[in-house]
Amino acid sequence: MLRYWALAPRPQQLLSECRQFSTTRVAWARTVNPSSSATSAKWTPNSIRTGLIARKRGMTAIWDDHGARVPVTVLQLENCQVTKNIVHVRPDRTEYHAVQLGASDRPKKTTTHQMRGHFRKAHVKPKYIVKEFPITPDAHVPVGTTLSAIHFVPGQFVDVIANSIGKGFQGTMKRWNFKGLRASHGVSVSHRSAGATGQHQDPGRVWPGKKMAGRLGGERTTVQNLPVIRVDTTLDLIFVKGAVPGVDDAHVLVRDAKKKMLCIANANQAKGLYESVLPKGVDDLPFPAGTKEMVQSLPPVIEAPSKRSNPFIPRE
């Protein structure tokens, strides 16, 4: 079901003749040659695409081709647009390339004057969240482009980054999975205690980093290698298998999986295993990004075929 990437005509994404990449330096800019536009752009194992900013809508369950239940998390895009292309020259003369994205439109009156000018220059509406994704030099996206959920192909793997749910001050059993002390004999009102934390007179102190009670959660967390099960281009929904950090309606960052996508692609490319560069069933990735223009030539819902055997058939 994923052969649509090979059958659908790839739209030509033209860049303006005078487009420039902005930089973090004040008086430095670099003009992009229109001849090296996205007309001949194609994903390679050495390419790093931009990610997406989505909102976690909650969890549900879907059923695969064999009727097996699959728990999924629903992520939705809210007018995710490119606000800036960044090219920064480091002191060692290497270049840092990134794409800055904004998502979730906000009222103009609640936006600062500085950010109003930033969004006005990009010709996009003010956004609630702005993040940047490091990329390779061939993966820049024109400013003002609206990205779609079709950026991720069903069957590939993604990493999801968000702030985990804060749980407040917790003890060692909940925070570090300590076993605790005896539950019956020999312990008095210290069943969930951490026990001893120090040593003898030498060193006479508690080592830094000792696992003790403290604040749990509420920190940046990355969940890796989540498979994309389904993509809904009409509502801009991405269904990923498994749990995603953060509360419902929180903003999350979604990118191509570093381990199961990029590292494996580079390794198989070096070995000459060209059929195993991408996961099974995935022919190609939208490059440099999946846009709203690509949605017109694709079905509204694309689902990855089941990769497992039928669990309801007895094994011989």
Tab-separated table of N, CA and C in Angstrom, residues 1 63-68 70 280 303-311:
chain	number	residue	atom	x	y	z
A	1	MET	N	0.813	-1.204	0.000
A	1	MET	CA	0.000	0.000	0.000
A	1	MET	C	0.856	1.267	0.000
A	63	TRP	N	-6.674	-1.575	14.457
A	63	TRP	CA	-6.493	-2.990	14.194
A	63	TRP	C	-5.809	-3.166	12.842
A	64	ASP	N	-4.803	-4.042	12.810
A	64	ASP	CA	-4.012	-4.219	11.594
A	64	ASP	C	-4.713	-5.172	10.634
A	65	ASP	N	-3.983	-5.594	9.580
A	65	ASP	CA	-4.579	-6.448	8.554
A	65	ASP	C	-5.025	-7.794	9.103
A	66	HIS	N	-4.374	-8.265	10.175
A	66	HIS	CA	-4.721	-9.574	10.754
A	66	HIS	C	-5.765	-9.474	11.856
A	67	GLY	N	-6.199	-8.270	12.181
A	67	GLY	CA	-7.173	-8.102	13.244
A	67	GLY	C	-6.555	-7.960	14.614
A	68	ALA	N	-5.248	-7.790	14.686
A	68	ALA	CA	-4.580	-7.613	15.974
A	68	ALA	C	-4.668	-6.150	16.405
A	70	VAL	N	-3.528	-2.699	17.952
A	70	VAL	CA	-2.269	-1.955	18.021
A	70	VAL	C	-2.534	-0.648	18.761
A	280	LYS	N	11.268	-1.994	5.286
A	280	LYS	CA	10.527	-2.805	4.334
A	280	LYS	C	9.182	-2.159	4.015
A	303	GLU	N	-2.003	3.716	5.137
A	303	GLU	CA	-1.705	2.869	6.286
A	303	GLU	C	-0.625	1.864	5.925
A	304	ALA	N	0.257	1.601	6.858
A	304	ALA	CA	1.341	0.651	6.635
A	304	ALA	C	0.810	-0.767	6.745
A	305	PRO	N	1.245	-1.676	5.878
A	305	PRO	CA	0.822	-3.067	6.009
A	305	PRO	C	1.426	-3.703	7.249
A	306	SER	N	0.766	-4.709	7.757
A	306	SER	CA	1.248	-5.384	8.956
A	306	SER	C	2.531	-6.144	8.655
A	307	LYS	N	3.518	-5.998	9.529
A	307	LYS	CA	4.803	-6.677	9.348
A	307	LYS	C	4.900	-7.982	10.122
A	308	ARG	N	3.894	-8.331	10.862
A	308	ARG	CA	3.937	-9.540	11.672
A	308	ARG	C	3.085	-10.618	11.040
A	309	SER	N	3.294	-11.850	11.464
A	309	SER	CA	2.478	-12.960	10.992
A	309	SER	C	1.133	-12.938	11.713
A	310	ASN	N	0.179	-13.629	11.147
A	310	ASN	CA	-1.152	-13.666	11.726
A	310	ASN	C	-1.106	-14.333	13.094
A	311	PRO	N	-1.436	-13.619	14.158
A	311	PRO	CA	-1.347	-14.226	15.492
A	311	PRO	C	-2.480	-15.197	15.797
